[in-house]
PDB file of C-alpha atoms in Angstrom:
ATOM      1  CA  MET A1404     228.640-112.520  -9.798  1.00 97.00           C
ATOM      2  CA  ALA A1405     229.102-113.794 -13.457  1.00 98.00           C
ATOM      3  CA  ASP A1406     229.912-117.111 -14.563  1.00 98.00           C
ATOM      4  CA  HIS A1407     233.928-116.997 -15.679  1.00 98.00           C
ATOM      5  CA  TRP A1408     234.019-119.751 -17.534  1.00 97.00           C
ATOM      6  CA  TRP A1409     231.971-118.317 -20.899  1.00 96.00           C
ATOM      7  CA  TRP A1410     234.339-119.336 -24.123  1.00 96.00           C
ATOM      8  CA  ARG A1411     235.837-115.748 -25.173  1.00 94.00           C
ATOM      9  CA  PRO A1412     236.698-115.010 -28.575  1.00 92.00           C
ATOM     10  CA  GLY A1413     239.669-117.315 -29.545  1.00 92.00           C
ATOM     11  CA  TRP A1414     238.820-119.727 -27.087  1.00 95.00           C
ATOM     12  CA  ALA A1415     237.629-123.178 -27.565  1.00 96.00           C
ATOM     13  CA  PRO A1416     237.910-126.639 -25.628  1.00 97.00           C
ATOM     14  CA  GLY A1417     241.214-127.242 -27.045  1.00 98.00           C
ATOM     15  CA  THR A1418     242.773-124.270 -27.461  1.00 98.00           C
ATOM     16  CA  ARG A1419     246.184-123.607 -26.414  1.00 98.00           C
ATOM     17  CA  TRP A1420     247.714-119.910 -25.734  1.00 98.00           C
ATOM     18  CA  TYR A1421     250.834-118.716 -25.534  1.00 98.00           C
ATOM     19  CA  THR A1422     251.255-115.981 -22.253  1.00 98.00           C
ATOM     20  CA  TRP A1423     253.528-114.819 -20.006  1.00 98.00           C
ATOM     21  CA  HIS A1424     252.886-115.140 -15.975  1.00 98.00           C
ATOM     22  CA  LEU A1425     254.440-114.544 -12.924  1.00 98.00           C
ATOM     23  CA  VAL A1426     254.108-118.120 -11.386  1.00 98.00           C
ATOM     24  CA  PHE A1427     254.427-119.095  -7.906  1.00 98.00           C
ATOM     25  CA  ASP A1428     256.027-122.618  -7.505  1.00 96.00           C
ATOM     26  CA  GLY A1429     257.339-122.799  -3.631  1.00 96.00           C
ATOM     27  CA  ALA A1430     256.258-120.019  -2.827  1.00 98.00           C
ATOM     28  CA  ASP A1431     255.087-120.959   0.785  1.00 98.00           C
ATOM     29  CA  ASP A1432     254.043-117.578   2.190  1.00 98.00           C
ATOM     30  CA  VAL A1433     251.339-117.590  -0.863  1.00 98.00           C
ATOM     31  CA  HIS A1434     250.206-120.901  -0.763  1.00 98.00           C
ATOM     32  CA  ARG A1435     249.349-120.230   3.088  1.00 98.00           C
ATOM     33  CA  LEU A1436     247.441-117.689   2.433  1.00 98.00           C
ATOM     34  CA  ALA A1437     245.533-119.278  -0.602  1.00 98.00           C
ATOM     35  CA  ALA A1438     244.651-122.274   1.640  1.00 98.00           C
ATOM     36  CA  ASP A1439     243.283-119.805   3.991  1.00 97.00           C
ATOM     37  CA  TYR A1440     240.676-118.161   1.585  1.00 97.00           C
ATOM     38  CA  ARG A1441     240.144-121.953   0.184  1.00 97.00           C
ATOM     39  CA  HIS A1442     239.179-123.009   3.419  1.00 97.00           C
ATOM     40  CA  ALA A1443     236.923-120.268   4.257  1.00 97.00           C
ATOM     41  CA  LEU A1444     235.313-120.207   0.925  1.00 97.00           C
ATOM     42  CA  ALA A1445     234.912-123.732   0.783  1.00 97.00           C
ATOM     43  CA  GLU A1446     230.901-123.665   1.401  1.00 96.00           C
ATOM     44  CA  VAL A1447     230.288-120.817  -0.925  1.00 97.00           C
ATOM     45  CA  PRO A1448     228.503-122.020  -3.612  1.00 96.00           C
ATOM     46  CA  GLY A1449     229.399-121.117  -7.345  1.00 97.00           C
ATOM     47  CA  LEU A1450     233.138-121.051  -7.252  1.00 98.00           C
ATOM     48  CA  THR A1451     235.741-122.151  -8.326  1.00 98.00           C
ATOM     49  CA  LEU A1452     238.926-122.337  -6.078  1.00 98.00           C
ATOM     50  CA  VAL A1453     242.391-122.304  -7.316  1.00 98.00           C
ATOM     51  CA  PRO A1454     244.626-124.929  -6.090  1.00 98.00           C
ATOM     52  CA  ASP A1455     248.792-124.049  -5.385  1.00 98.00           C
ATOM     53  CA  ARG A1456     249.643-125.008  -8.659  1.00 98.00           C
ATOM     54  CA  TRP A1457     247.764-122.847 -10.452  1.00 98.00           C
ATOM     55  CA  LEU A1458     248.111-119.778  -8.721  1.00 98.00           C
ATOM     56  CA  HIS A1459     249.492-117.245 -11.256  1.00 98.00           C
ATOM     57  CA  LEU A1460     249.714-113.259 -12.100  1.00 98.00           C
ATOM     58  CA  THR A1461     248.880-112.826 -15.851  1.00 97.00           C
ATOM     59  CA  MET A1462     251.325-110.724 -17.491  1.00 98.00           C
ATOM     60  CA  GLN A1463     251.307-110.484 -21.207  1.00 98.00           C
ATOM     61  CA  GLY A1464     249.253-112.644 -24.066  1.00 98.00           C
ATOM     62  CA  LEU A1465     250.747-113.670 -27.212  1.00 98.00           C
ATOM     63  CA  GLY A1466     248.293-115.821 -29.211  1.00 97.00           C
ATOM     64  CA  SER A1467     246.917-119.242 -29.918  1.00 98.00           C
ATOM     65  CA  THR A1468     249.559-122.066 -30.714  1.00 98.00           C
ATOM     66  CA  ALA A1469     247.883-122.294 -34.022  1.00 97.00           C
ATOM     67  CA  GLU A1470     248.415-118.290 -34.898  1.00 97.00           C
ATOM     68  CA  VAL A1471     251.751-118.282 -33.166  1.00 98.00           C
ATOM     69  CA  SER A1472     254.874-120.515 -34.102  1.00 98.00           C
ATOM     70  CA  GLU A1473     257.273-122.056 -32.023  1.00 98.00           C
ATOM     71  CA  ALA A1474     259.707-120.390 -33.301  1.00 98.00           C
ATOM     72  CA  ALA A1475     258.197-116.930 -33.012  1.00 98.00           C
ATOM     73  CA  ALA A1476     257.238-117.674 -28.999  1.00 98.00           C
ATOM     74  CA  ARG A1477     261.387-118.901 -28.885  1.00 98.00           C
ATOM     75  CA  ALA A1478     262.270-115.598 -30.291  1.00 98.00           C
ATOM     76  CA  ILE A1479     260.389-113.849 -28.318  1.00 98.00           C
ATOM     77  CA  ALA A1480     261.995-115.750 -25.142  1.00 98.00           C
ATOM     78  CA  ASP A1481     265.390-114.936 -26.048  1.00 98.00           C
ATOM     79  CA  ALA A1482     264.192-111.462 -26.664  1.00 98.00           C
ATOM     80  CA  ALA A1483     263.248-110.867 -22.933  1.00 98.00           C
ATOM     81  CA  ALA A1484     265.563-112.671 -21.806  1.00 98.00           C
ATOM     82  CA  HIS A1485     267.479-109.497 -22.563  1.00 98.00           C
ATOM     83  CA  HIS A1486     265.021-106.915 -21.417  1.00 98.00           C
ATOM     84  CA  LEU A1487     264.030-108.494 -18.164  1.00 98.00           C
ATOM     85  CA  ALA A1488     268.267-108.444 -17.722  1.00 98.00           C
ATOM     86  CA  LYS A1489     267.614-105.049 -16.197  1.00 98.00           C
ATOM     87  CA  ILE A1490     265.187-105.419 -13.954  1.00 98.00           C
ATOM     88  CA  PRO A1491     266.479-106.779 -10.458  1.00 98.00           C
ATOM     89  CA  PRO A1492     264.357-109.349  -8.582  1.00 98.00           C
ATOM     90  CA  PHE A1493     261.351-107.943  -5.987  1.00 98.00           C
ATOM     91  CA  ASP A1494     259.169-108.484  -3.273  1.00 98.00           C
ATOM     92  CA  LEU A1495     255.322-108.620  -3.389  1.00 98.00           C
ATOM     93  CA  ALA A1496     253.162-108.611  -1.111  1.00 98.00           C
ATOM     94  CA  LEU A1497     249.775-110.228  -1.728  1.00 98.00           C
ATOM     95  CA  GLY A1498     246.175-109.815  -0.087  1.00 96.00           C
ATOM     96  CA  PRO A1499     243.753-108.993   1.217  1.00 96.00           C
ATOM     97  CA  ALA A1500     241.331-111.220  -1.425  1.00 97.00           C
ATOM     98  CA  ILE A1501     238.468-108.207  -2.722  1.00 97.00           C
ATOM     99  CA  VAL A1502     235.239-109.908  -4.947  1.00 97.00           C
ATOM    100  CA  THR A1503     235.163-108.501  -8.602  1.00 97.00           C
ATOM    101  CA  ARG A1504     232.194-109.476 -10.903  1.00 97.00           C
ATOM    102  CA  GLU A1505     234.117-113.059 -12.070  1.00 98.00           C
ATOM    103  CA  ALA A1506     236.574-113.865  -9.204  1.00 98.00           C
ATOM    104  CA  LEU A1507     237.945-113.165  -5.905  1.00 98.00           C
ATOM    105  CA  LEU A1508     241.410-111.348  -6.211  1.00 97.00           C
ATOM    106  CA  LEU A1509     244.570-111.202  -4.152  1.00 98.00           C
ATOM    107  CA  THR A1510     245.739-107.316  -4.188  1.00 96.00           C
ATOM    108  CA  VAL A1511     248.915-107.036  -5.165  1.00 97.00           C
ATOM    109  CA  ASP A1512     251.677-104.803  -3.587  1.00 98.00           C
ATOM    110  CA  PRO A1513     253.638-102.402  -4.823  1.00 98.00           C
ATOM    111  CA  ALA A1514     252.418-102.798  -8.305  1.00 98.00           C
ATOM    112  CA  GLU A1515     254.829-100.675 -10.143  1.00 98.00           C
ATOM    113  CA  PRO A1516     257.703-103.546 -10.606  1.00 98.00           C
ATOM    114  CA  VAL A1517     255.008-105.850 -12.232  1.00 98.00           C
ATOM    115  CA  HIS A1518     254.340-103.197 -14.519  1.00 98.00           C
ATOM    116  CA  ALA A1519     257.994-102.606 -14.890  1.00 98.00           C
ATOM    117  CA  VAL A1520     258.231-106.627 -16.288  1.00 98.00           C
ATOM    118  CA  ARG A1521     255.164-106.385 -17.973  1.00 98.00           C
ATOM    119  CA  SER A1522     256.667-103.551 -20.337  1.00 98.00           C
ATOM    120  CA  ALA A1523     260.018-105.345 -20.776  1.00 98.00           C
ATOM    121  CA  ILE A1524     257.846-108.326 -22.006  1.00 98.00           C
ATOM    122  CA  ARG A1525     256.007-106.024 -24.367  1.00 98.00           C
ATOM    123  CA  GLY A1526     259.614-104.735 -25.520  1.00 98.00           C
ATOM    124  CA  ALA A1527     260.437-108.115 -26.262  1.00 98.00           C
ATOM    125  CA  ILE A1528     257.635-108.953 -28.100  1.00 98.00           C
ATOM    126  CA  ALA A1529     258.461-105.373 -30.352  1.00 98.00           C
ATOM    127  CA  ASP A1530     261.620-106.687 -31.307  1.00 98.00           C
ATOM    128  CA  VAL A1531     260.148-109.369 -32.777  1.00 98.00           C
ATOM    129  CA  TRP A1532     256.586-108.638 -34.156  1.00 98.00           C
ATOM    130  CA  PRO A1533     255.859-105.311 -35.483  1.00 97.00           C
ATOM    131  CA  LYS A1534     252.553-105.311 -33.549  1.00 97.00           C
ATOM    132  CA  VAL A1535     252.007-105.916 -29.725  1.00 98.00           C
ATOM    133  CA  PRO A1536     249.003-108.247 -29.205  1.00 97.00           C
ATOM    134  CA  GLU A1537     246.800-106.668 -26.035  1.00 96.00           C
ATOM    135  CA  SER A1538     246.281-102.993 -24.680  1.00 96.00           C
ATOM    136  CA  ALA A1539     249.599-101.524 -22.760  1.00 96.00           C
ATOM    137  CA  ASP A1540     247.001 -99.783 -20.512  1.00 96.00           C
ATOM    138  CA  GLY A1541     244.146-101.273 -18.156  1.00 94.00           C
ATOM    139  CA  PHE A1542     246.086-103.537 -16.936  1.00 97.00           C
ATOM    140  CA  ARG A1543     245.932-104.061 -12.930  1.00 96.00           C
ATOM    141  CA  PRO A1544     248.285-106.904 -11.189  1.00 98.00           C
ATOM    142  CA  HIS A1545     246.863-109.261  -9.642  1.00 98.00           C
ATOM    143  CA  VAL A1546     246.266-113.103  -8.434  1.00 98.00           C
ATOM    144  CA  SER A1547     242.860-114.710  -8.382  1.00 98.00           C
ATOM    145  CA  VAL A1548     242.269-117.127  -5.480  1.00 98.00           C
ATOM    146  CA  ALA A1549     238.733-118.191  -7.150  1.00 98.00           C
ATOM    147  CA  TYR A1550     236.807-117.737  -9.696  1.00 98.00           C
ATOM    148  CA  SER A1551     232.702-117.660 -10.361  1.00 98.00           C
ATOM    149  CA  SER A1552     231.418-120.531 -12.010  1.00 98.00           C
ATOM    150  CA  ALA A1553     227.593-119.686 -12.374  1.00 97.00           C
ATOM    151  CA  ASP A1554     225.977-116.458 -11.759  1.00 97.00           C
ATOM    152  CA  GLY A1555     224.230-115.468  -8.729  1.00 96.00           C
ATOM    153  CA  PRO A1556     225.097-112.825  -5.941  1.00 97.00           C
ATOM    154  CA  ALA A1557     228.251-111.718  -4.688  1.00 97.00           C
ATOM    155  CA  ARG A1558     227.180-111.593  -1.092  1.00 97.00           C
ATOM    156  CA  PRO A1559     228.282-114.776   0.067  1.00 97.00           C
ATOM    157  CA  ALA A1560     231.827-114.762  -1.174  1.00 97.00           C
ATOM    158  CA  ALA A1561     231.839-111.395   0.408  1.00 97.00           C
ATOM    159  CA  ASP A1562     230.838-111.960   3.822  1.00 97.00           C
ATOM    160  CA  ALA A1563     232.698-115.180   3.874  1.00 97.00           C
ATOM    161  CA  LEU A1564     236.150-113.131   3.219  1.00 95.00           C
ATOM    162  CA  ALA A1565     235.136-110.619   5.398  1.00 94.00           C
ATOM    163  CA  ARG A1566     235.195-113.265   7.990  1.00 93.00           C
ATOM    164  CA  VAL A1567     239.033-114.169   7.146  1.00 94.00           C
ATOM    165  CA  THR A1568     241.600-113.348   9.461  1.00 93.00           C
ATOM    166  CA  THR A1569     244.230-114.178   7.748  1.00 94.00           C
ATOM    167  CA  TYR A1570     247.443-111.536   6.946  1.00 95.00           C
ATOM    168  CA  PRO A1571     249.209-110.922   3.871  1.00 96.00           C
ATOM    169  CA  ALA A1572     251.675-113.453   1.940  1.00 98.00           C
ATOM    170  CA  THR A1573     254.976-112.102   0.889  1.00 98.00           C
ATOM    171  CA  ALA A1574     256.504-113.294  -2.554  1.00 98.00           C
ATOM    172  CA  ARG A1575     259.987-113.102  -4.319  1.00 98.00           C
ATOM    173  CA  ILE A1576     259.534-112.660  -8.009  1.00 98.00           C
ATOM    174  CA  ALA A1577     262.709-113.887  -9.785  1.00 98.00           C
ATOM    175  CA  ALA A1578     261.468-114.982 -12.973  1.00 98.00           C
ATOM    176  CA  ALA A1579     258.659-114.613 -15.553  1.00 98.00           C
ATOM    177  CA  GLU A1580     257.070-117.438 -17.593  1.00 98.00           C
ATOM    178  CA  LEU A1581     256.171-117.790 -21.344  1.00 98.00           C
ATOM    179  CA  ILE A1582     253.646-121.118 -20.945  1.00 98.00           C
ATOM    180  CA  ILE A1583     250.993-122.820 -22.993  1.00 98.00           C
ATOM    181  CA  LEU A1584     247.845-121.692 -20.898  1.00 98.00           C
ATOM    182  CA  ASN A1585     245.041-123.901 -21.412  1.00 98.00           C
ATOM    183  CA  ARG A1586     241.136-123.885 -19.758  1.00 97.00           C
ATOM    184  CA  ASP A1587     239.321-127.110 -20.660  1.00 97.00           C
ATOM    185  CA  ARG A1588     238.668-128.160 -17.653  1.00 96.00           C
ATOM    186  CA  GLN A1589     237.367-124.690 -16.137  1.00 96.00           C
ATOM    187  CA  MET A1590     240.577-123.944 -14.797  1.00 98.00           C
ATOM    188  CA  TYR A1591     243.424-122.290 -16.361  1.00 98.00           C
ATOM    189  CA  GLU A1592     246.377-124.846 -16.297  1.00 98.00           C
ATOM    190  CA  TRP A1593     249.579-124.863 -18.165  1.00 98.00           C
ATOM    191  CA  GLU A1594     252.836-125.910 -19.131  1.00 98.00           C
ATOM    192  CA  THR A1595     256.155-123.907 -19.344  1.00 98.00           C
ATOM    193  CA  ALA A1596     257.408-122.937 -22.699  1.00 98.00           C
ATOM    194  CA  ALA A1597     260.542-120.924 -20.851  1.00 98.00           C
ATOM    195  CA  ARG A1598     261.564-119.511 -17.710  1.00 98.00           C
ATOM    196  CA  VAL A1599     263.462-116.139 -17.618  1.00 98.00           C
ATOM    197  CA  PRO A1600     265.186-114.607 -14.921  1.00 98.00           C
ATOM    198  CA  LEU A1601     265.106-111.080 -13.834  1.00 98.00           C
ATOM    199  CA  GLY A1602     268.530-109.477 -13.077  1.00 97.00           C
TER     200      GLY A1602
END
């Protein structure tokens, strides 16, 4: 595995970033599943375990707060309200967890409604800006339960996951959130700028 917390282009200590997430506040079943994995992974070195508060499904970035004005972010959120009103709330099944190079991810099923939400958000951005940031392709819905914090072998994490006997969680997705994100403390933390309901 490789350290996830290297500073990517455009990021540095103190950077704040507008982005869209699906979040899991009050999603008790998701929290149950994440706790099962945190327990199983507690003794595995080189991992940052994600607490319930910061569980998320990354959707679509806008850009840093140094480049994106509050007015532009608000206009995009207003446009998103019209687009997301056309998508009804839906249920997702999360899990099991898999090992990737920089994180341990919960799989998400079905993926289609998540893609529909992302497409709606991208449509809202296109209503306000001439160009939508990030590629429309290559998006793979997932929820990270742990991030790699060091370079090292994947086998300890994979062996720990293989011993987990928990079952997938179900979450009701009824809104998307525009957030102001930071990663100053080797964790994705945020404040909510706008919560836009589906349906």
